[in-house]
Amino acid sequence: MTNLAGCHSGVLALIDACGSVQEYVRIGPAPERESGATVNEELRLLVRQMPQAADQFMGLAPCHPLIARLFGEPPVGRAHSVIGRISWQPDCDLVLVAGWRPTCLEPLEAALLGRGVNACRNAIQADSGKEGGEGAGLDLINSVVSPVIRVDERLNIVNLNEAAQRELMQGGVLREQGGRLASAACHAMEELRAAVRRSVREAGGEGRRSSIIPLTGDAGLPRFAIVAPSPLHGEDPTAVVVLPEIDGEEGARRLSALYSLTRAEEGVVRLILVGAAPVGIAAELGLTEATVRTYIKRIMVKLGINRRSEFFLLYILTMSPFRFPTGPLSCRSA
């Protein structure tokens, strides 16, 4: 959901059962001399072209005229757009329209976008009528596949999801020590502590940023922590620490779709993401080690990276952390 699925501008609108726009908010730049009446009419026409079933996201044909009227002519190299809708209330849907992006929205990207939108929707609805937003906050972190730990500035653990409880009990890269988050690697702990302190001080303000902290070296299967200001409410600001779990199969498919990798290159990426070295990849795929190293160099050029650990960073930067609420979302490209 980050950066509107690669787009630079978007509109969120509430649409009633008759297809009328109840209210909308624009995200990003707007064309000059825009009027609310114009936006309402363009959204109404777009909704007519969307699938009637909710919880669907799709890409539109390049330079779609209604999208051009909403966002202006596309910049050079960007001509694709995204529309989608989710159930919001019994008589109302939330519609997302975004443009422009350099490539058409792939089915896998549409599903990832749907995960995030639905998880946020579920958390907001769970918060209805609850004080402080704590109930919604717990629902939100429990909807994340990876371990999520909410901490204060001193690394005291405020709450965590089930995946994080298992992670800390197993004594992996992070552990619980006296109610605080701890690690055996001193250098990683210093970076983590600094990132948490920075995030806590940014909580509730503008320009909220996340940091990706390496917790292990390049040897073996690397682990990282994402540290960001907590979206949860409370008396004291907090940060969230997410420990992304690598799924080599899913990650290879996603990177292949995003960077147009060949089937052979996708197979190499899949094995890299499960921690295989070139000699192991060669044995698995029935290739020579020299051929595998050639493949890796070619893949790195396509992905714009220089080190093995950056495969994992790229995986993290393109992942959606949310689990599917009731199975994969329907999606298609038009």
Coordinates of C-alpha atoms in Angstrom, one line a residue:
M1 CA 0.0 0.0 0.0
T2 CA 3.0 2.2 0.5
N3 CA 3.3 5.0 -2.1
L4 CA -0.1 4.1 -3.6
A5 CA 1.3 0.9 -5.3
G6 CA 4.0 2.9 -7.1
C7 CA 1.7 5.8 -8.1
H8 CA 2.4 9.5 -7.3
S9 CA -1.2 10.7 -6.7
G10 CA -4.5 9.2 -5.6
V11 CA -8.0 9.7 -4.5
L12 CA -10.0 7.8 -1.7
A13 CA -13.7 8.1 -1.9
L14 CA -16.8 6.7 -0.1
I15 CA -19.3 5.5 -2.7
D16 CA -22.9 4.6 -1.8
A17 CA -25.0 1.7 -3.1
C18 CA -26.3 4.0 -6.0
G19 CA -22.7 4.8 -7.1
S20 CA -22.8 8.4 -5.8
V21 CA -19.7 9.9 -4.2
Q22 CA -20.4 10.8 -0.5
E23 CA -17.0 12.3 0.2
Y24 CA -13.5 12.0 -1.0
V25 CA -9.9 12.9 -0.1
R26 CA -7.0 13.5 -2.5
I27 CA -3.5 12.2 -1.7
G28 CA -0.7 13.9 -3.6
P29 CA -0.7 16.6 -6.3
A30 CA -3.9 17.7 -8.1
P31 CA -4.4 19.2 -11.6
E32 CA -4.8 23.0 -11.8
R33 CA -8.3 24.4 -11.6
E34 CA -9.8 21.2 -10.1
S35 CA -13.4 21.4 -8.9
G36 CA -15.2 19.0 -6.5
A37 CA -18.0 18.6 -9.1
T38 CA -15.5 17.4 -11.7
V39 CA -13.9 14.9 -9.3
N40 CA -17.3 13.6 -8.3
E41 CA -18.4 13.0 -11.9
E42 CA -15.1 11.3 -12.9
L43 CA -15.3 9.0 -9.9
R44 CA -18.9 8.2 -10.6
L45 CA -18.0 7.2 -14.2
L46 CA -15.0 5.2 -13.0
V47 CA -17.1 3.3 -10.5
R48 CA -19.4 2.1 -13.4
Q49 CA -16.3 0.4 -15.0
M50 CA -15.3 -1.4 -11.8
P51 CA -16.3 -4.9 -10.8
Q52 CA -19.5 -4.8 -8.8
A53 CA -18.0 -7.2 -6.2
A54 CA -16.0 -5.4 -3.4
D55 CA -12.5 -6.3 -2.3
Q56 CA -11.0 -6.2 -5.8
F57 CA -8.1 -4.2 -7.2
M58 CA -7.1 -3.9 -10.8
G59 CA -4.9 -2.0 -13.3
L60 CA -6.4 0.1 -16.0
A61 CA -5.3 0.4 -19.6
P62 CA -2.4 2.9 -20.2
C63 CA -3.4 6.6 -20.4
H64 CA -7.0 5.9 -19.3
P65 CA -8.9 9.2 -20.2
L66 CA -10.8 9.4 -16.9
I67 CA -7.6 8.9 -14.9
A68 CA -6.0 11.6 -16.9
R69 CA -8.8 14.0 -16.0
L70 CA -8.4 13.1 -12.4
F71 CA -4.6 13.4 -12.2
G72 CA -3.5 15.3 -15.3
E73 CA -1.4 13.9 -18.2
P74 CA 1.0 11.2 -17.1
P75 CA 4.7 12.1 -16.7
V76 CA 7.2 10.6 -19.1
G77 CA 7.5 6.8 -18.5
R78 CA 4.3 6.6 -16.4
A79 CA 1.0 5.8 -17.9
H80 CA -0.7 3.1 -15.9
S81 CA -3.2 3.5 -13.1
V82 CA -4.9 1.5 -10.3
I83 CA -8.5 1.3 -9.1
G84 CA -10.0 -0.8 -6.4
R85 CA -12.8 -1.0 -3.8
I86 CA -13.4 -2.6 -0.5
S87 CA -16.5 -3.0 1.7
W88 CA -16.6 -0.3 4.2
Q89 CA -20.2 -0.1 5.7
P90 CA -23.3 -2.1 4.7
D91 CA -24.4 0.7 2.3
C92 CA -21.0 2.1 1.4
D93 CA -17.8 1.1 -0.3
L94 CA -14.3 2.7 -0.1
V95 CA -12.9 3.3 -3.6
L96 CA -9.2 3.9 -4.3
V97 CA -8.0 5.5 -7.6
A98 CA -4.3 6.1 -8.1
G99 CA -2.0 7.1 -11.0
W100 CA 0.5 7.2 -12.5
R101 CA 2.8 4.2 -12.4
P102 CA 5.4 2.9 -14.9
T103 CA 4.0 -0.6 -15.3
C104 CA 0.6 -2.2 -15.2
L105 CA -0.5 -3.5 -11.8
E106 CA 0.3 -7.2 -11.7
P107 CA -2.2 -9.7 -10.0
L108 CA 0.4 -10.4 -7.3
E109 CA 0.8 -6.7 -6.6
A110 CA -3.0 -6.3 -6.5
A111 CA -3.3 -9.0 -3.9
L112 CA -0.5 -7.4 -1.8
L113 CA -2.3 -4.0 -2.0
G114 CA -5.5 -5.7 -0.9
R115 CA -3.9 -7.3 2.1
G116 CA -2.8 -3.9 3.5
V117 CA -6.1 -2.1 2.7
N118 CA -8.2 -4.9 4.3
A119 CA -6.0 -5.1 7.4
C120 CA -6.3 -1.3 8.0
R121 CA -10.0 -1.5 7.4
N122 CA -10.4 -4.3 9.9
A123 CA -8.4 -2.4 12.5
I124 CA -10.3 0.8 12.1
Q125 CA -13.6 -1.1 12.4
A126 CA -12.4 -2.9 15.4
D127 CA -11.5 0.5 17.0
S128 CA -15.1 1.7 16.7
G129 CA -16.4 2.5 20.1
K130 CA -13.1 1.7 21.9
E131 CA -11.2 4.2 24.0
G132 CA -7.5 4.8 23.1
G133 CA -7.5 2.6 20.0
E134 CA -5.7 -0.2 21.8
G135 CA -8.1 -2.8 20.6
A136 CA -7.6 -1.8 17.0
G137 CA -3.9 -1.6 17.5
L138 CA -3.7 -5.2 18.8
D139 CA -5.9 -6.3 15.9
L140 CA -3.6 -4.6 13.5
I141 CA -0.4 -6.1 14.8
N142 CA -2.0 -9.5 15.0
S143 CA -2.9 -9.3 11.3
V144 CA 0.8 -9.1 10.5
V145 CA 2.4 -12.3 9.4
S146 CA 5.9 -11.5 10.8
P147 CA 6.8 -10.9 14.5
V148 CA 5.8 -7.4 15.6
I149 CA 7.0 -6.0 18.9
R150 CA 5.8 -2.7 20.3
V151 CA 8.4 -1.0 22.6
D152 CA 9.0 2.3 24.3
E153 CA 12.1 4.4 24.1
R154 CA 13.9 2.2 26.7
L155 CA 13.0 -1.0 24.7
N156 CA 10.5 -2.0 27.3
I157 CA 8.0 -4.4 25.6
V158 CA 4.5 -2.9 25.6
N159 CA 2.8 -5.6 23.6
L160 CA 3.5 -8.1 20.7
N161 CA 1.8 -10.4 18.4
E162 CA 1.8 -14.2 18.5
A163 CA 4.6 -14.6 16.0
A164 CA 6.8 -12.3 18.1
Q165 CA 6.0 -14.4 21.2
R166 CA 7.2 -17.5 19.4
E167 CA 10.3 -15.7 18.1
L168 CA 11.4 -14.4 21.6
M169 CA 10.7 -17.8 23.2
Q170 CA 12.9 -19.5 20.7
G171 CA 15.8 -17.1 21.5
G172 CA 16.4 -16.1 17.9
V173 CA 18.1 -12.9 16.8
L174 CA 16.2 -11.0 19.5
R175 CA 15.1 -12.1 23.0
E176 CA 13.2 -10.8 26.0
Q177 CA 15.4 -9.9 29.0
G178 CA 13.7 -8.5 32.1
G179 CA 10.7 -7.2 30.1
R180 CA 13.0 -5.5 27.6
L181 CA 14.0 -6.3 24.0
A182 CA 17.6 -7.6 23.9
S183 CA 20.1 -9.2 21.5
A184 CA 23.4 -11.0 21.8
A185 CA 24.9 -8.8 19.0
C186 CA 26.1 -5.6 20.6
H187 CA 26.5 -3.7 17.3
A188 CA 23.0 -4.6 16.2
M189 CA 21.5 -3.7 19.6
E190 CA 23.1 -0.2 19.4
E191 CA 21.6 0.4 16.0
L192 CA 18.2 -1.0 17.0
R193 CA 18.2 1.2 20.2
A194 CA 19.0 4.3 18.1
A195 CA 16.4 3.6 15.5
V196 CA 13.7 3.0 18.2
R197 CA 14.7 6.3 20.0
R198 CA 14.4 8.1 16.7
S199 CA 11.1 6.6 15.8
V200 CA 9.6 7.2 19.3
R201 CA 10.5 10.9 19.0
E202 CA 8.9 11.1 15.6
A203 CA 5.6 9.4 16.7
G204 CA 2.6 11.5 16.1
G205 CA 4.5 14.0 13.9
E206 CA 4.9 14.5 10.2
G207 CA 7.6 12.9 8.1
R208 CA 7.4 9.5 9.9
R209 CA 10.2 7.3 8.7
S210 CA 11.1 3.6 9.0
S211 CA 14.5 2.2 9.4
I212 CA 15.8 -1.3 8.3
I213 CA 18.4 -2.6 10.8
P214 CA 20.7 -5.6 10.0
L215 CA 20.6 -8.0 13.0
T216 CA 23.1 -10.5 11.5
G217 CA 26.1 -10.5 9.2
D218 CA 26.2 -11.5 5.6
A219 CA 27.0 -15.1 6.5
G220 CA 24.1 -17.6 6.5
L221 CA 20.5 -16.4 6.2
P222 CA 20.5 -12.7 7.2
R223 CA 17.8 -11.2 9.4
F224 CA 16.6 -7.6 9.6
A225 CA 14.4 -5.5 11.8
I226 CA 12.1 -2.8 10.5
V227 CA 11.7 0.0 13.1
A228 CA 8.9 2.6 12.7
P229 CA 6.8 5.0 14.8
S230 CA 3.9 3.1 16.2
P231 CA 0.5 3.9 14.7
L232 CA -1.1 2.9 18.0
H233 CA -2.4 5.5 20.5
G234 CA -1.5 5.8 24.1
E235 CA -0.2 8.1 26.8
D236 CA 3.5 7.6 25.8
P237 CA 4.8 7.4 22.2
T238 CA 6.1 4.0 21.2
A239 CA 7.8 2.3 18.2
V240 CA 7.1 -1.0 16.5
V241 CA 9.9 -3.5 15.6
V242 CA 9.0 -5.9 12.8
L243 CA 11.1 -9.0 12.0
P244 CA 10.3 -9.9 8.4
E245 CA 10.2 -13.6 7.7
I246 CA 11.5 -14.5 4.3
D247 CA 9.4 -16.7 2.1
G248 CA 11.7 -17.7 -0.8
E249 CA 9.0 -19.0 -3.1
E250 CA 6.7 -16.0 -2.7
G251 CA 9.6 -13.5 -2.8
A252 CA 11.0 -15.0 -6.0
R253 CA 7.6 -14.8 -7.7
R254 CA 7.2 -11.2 -6.6
L255 CA 10.6 -10.0 -7.7
S256 CA 10.2 -11.9 -10.9
A257 CA 6.9 -10.1 -11.7
L258 CA 8.3 -6.7 -10.7
Y259 CA 11.6 -7.0 -12.6
S260 CA 10.7 -9.3 -15.5
L261 CA 13.0 -12.1 -14.5
T262 CA 13.2 -15.3 -16.6
R263 CA 12.0 -18.6 -15.1
A264 CA 15.7 -19.7 -14.6
E265 CA 16.5 -16.4 -12.9
E266 CA 13.5 -16.7 -10.6
G267 CA 14.7 -20.2 -9.6
V268 CA 18.1 -18.7 -8.6
V269 CA 16.5 -15.9 -6.6
R270 CA 14.3 -18.4 -4.8
L271 CA 17.3 -20.4 -3.6
I272 CA 19.2 -17.2 -2.6
L273 CA 16.3 -16.2 -0.4
V274 CA 16.4 -19.5 1.5
G275 CA 20.1 -19.0 2.2
A276 CA 21.7 -21.2 -0.5
A277 CA 25.3 -20.4 -1.6
P278 CA 26.2 -20.6 -5.3
V279 CA 27.6 -24.1 -5.0
G280 CA 24.3 -25.2 -3.4
I281 CA 22.3 -23.4 -6.1
A282 CA 24.3 -25.2 -8.8
A283 CA 23.7 -28.6 -7.2
E284 CA 20.0 -27.9 -6.9
L285 CA 19.5 -26.7 -10.4
G286 CA 21.9 -29.0 -12.2
L287 CA 24.2 -26.2 -13.3
T288 CA 27.9 -25.4 -12.9
E289 CA 28.9 -23.0 -10.1
A290 CA 30.3 -20.6 -12.8
T291 CA 27.0 -20.5 -14.6
V292 CA 25.2 -19.8 -11.3
R293 CA 27.5 -16.9 -10.6
T294 CA 26.9 -15.5 -14.1
Y295 CA 23.1 -15.7 -13.4
I296 CA 23.5 -13.9 -10.1
K297 CA 25.5 -11.1 -11.7
R298 CA 22.9 -10.7 -14.4
I299 CA 20.1 -10.7 -11.9
M300 CA 21.8 -8.1 -9.7
V301 CA 22.1 -5.8 -12.8
K302 CA 18.3 -6.2 -13.4
L303 CA 17.5 -5.5 -9.7
G304 CA 20.0 -2.7 -9.4
I305 CA 21.8 -4.2 -6.4
N306 CA 25.5 -5.0 -5.6
R307 CA 25.5 -7.4 -2.6
R308 CA 23.8 -10.7 -1.6
S309 CA 22.2 -9.2 1.4
E310 CA 20.5 -6.7 -0.8
F311 CA 18.3 -9.5 -2.2
F312 CA 16.8 -9.7 1.3
L313 CA 16.5 -5.9 1.6
L314 CA 14.7 -5.7 -1.7
Y315 CA 12.4 -8.5 -0.6
I316 CA 11.5 -6.5 2.5
L317 CA 11.0 -3.2 0.6
T318 CA 8.5 -4.9 -1.8
M319 CA 6.7 -7.1 0.7
S320 CA 3.2 -6.6 2.2
P321 CA 3.3 -7.6 5.9
F322 CA -0.4 -8.5 6.2
R323 CA -1.9 -11.9 6.0
F324 CA -4.8 -12.5 3.7
P325 CA -8.0 -12.1 5.8
T326 CA -10.1 -14.8 4.1
G327 CA -7.8 -16.0 1.2
P328 CA -6.3 -14.3 -1.8
L329 CA -8.3 -11.4 -3.2
S330 CA -9.7 -11.5 -6.7
C331 CA -7.8 -9.3 -9.1
R332 CA -7.3 -8.8 -12.8
S333 CA -5.7 -6.4 -15.2
A334 CA -7.8 -4.5 -17.7

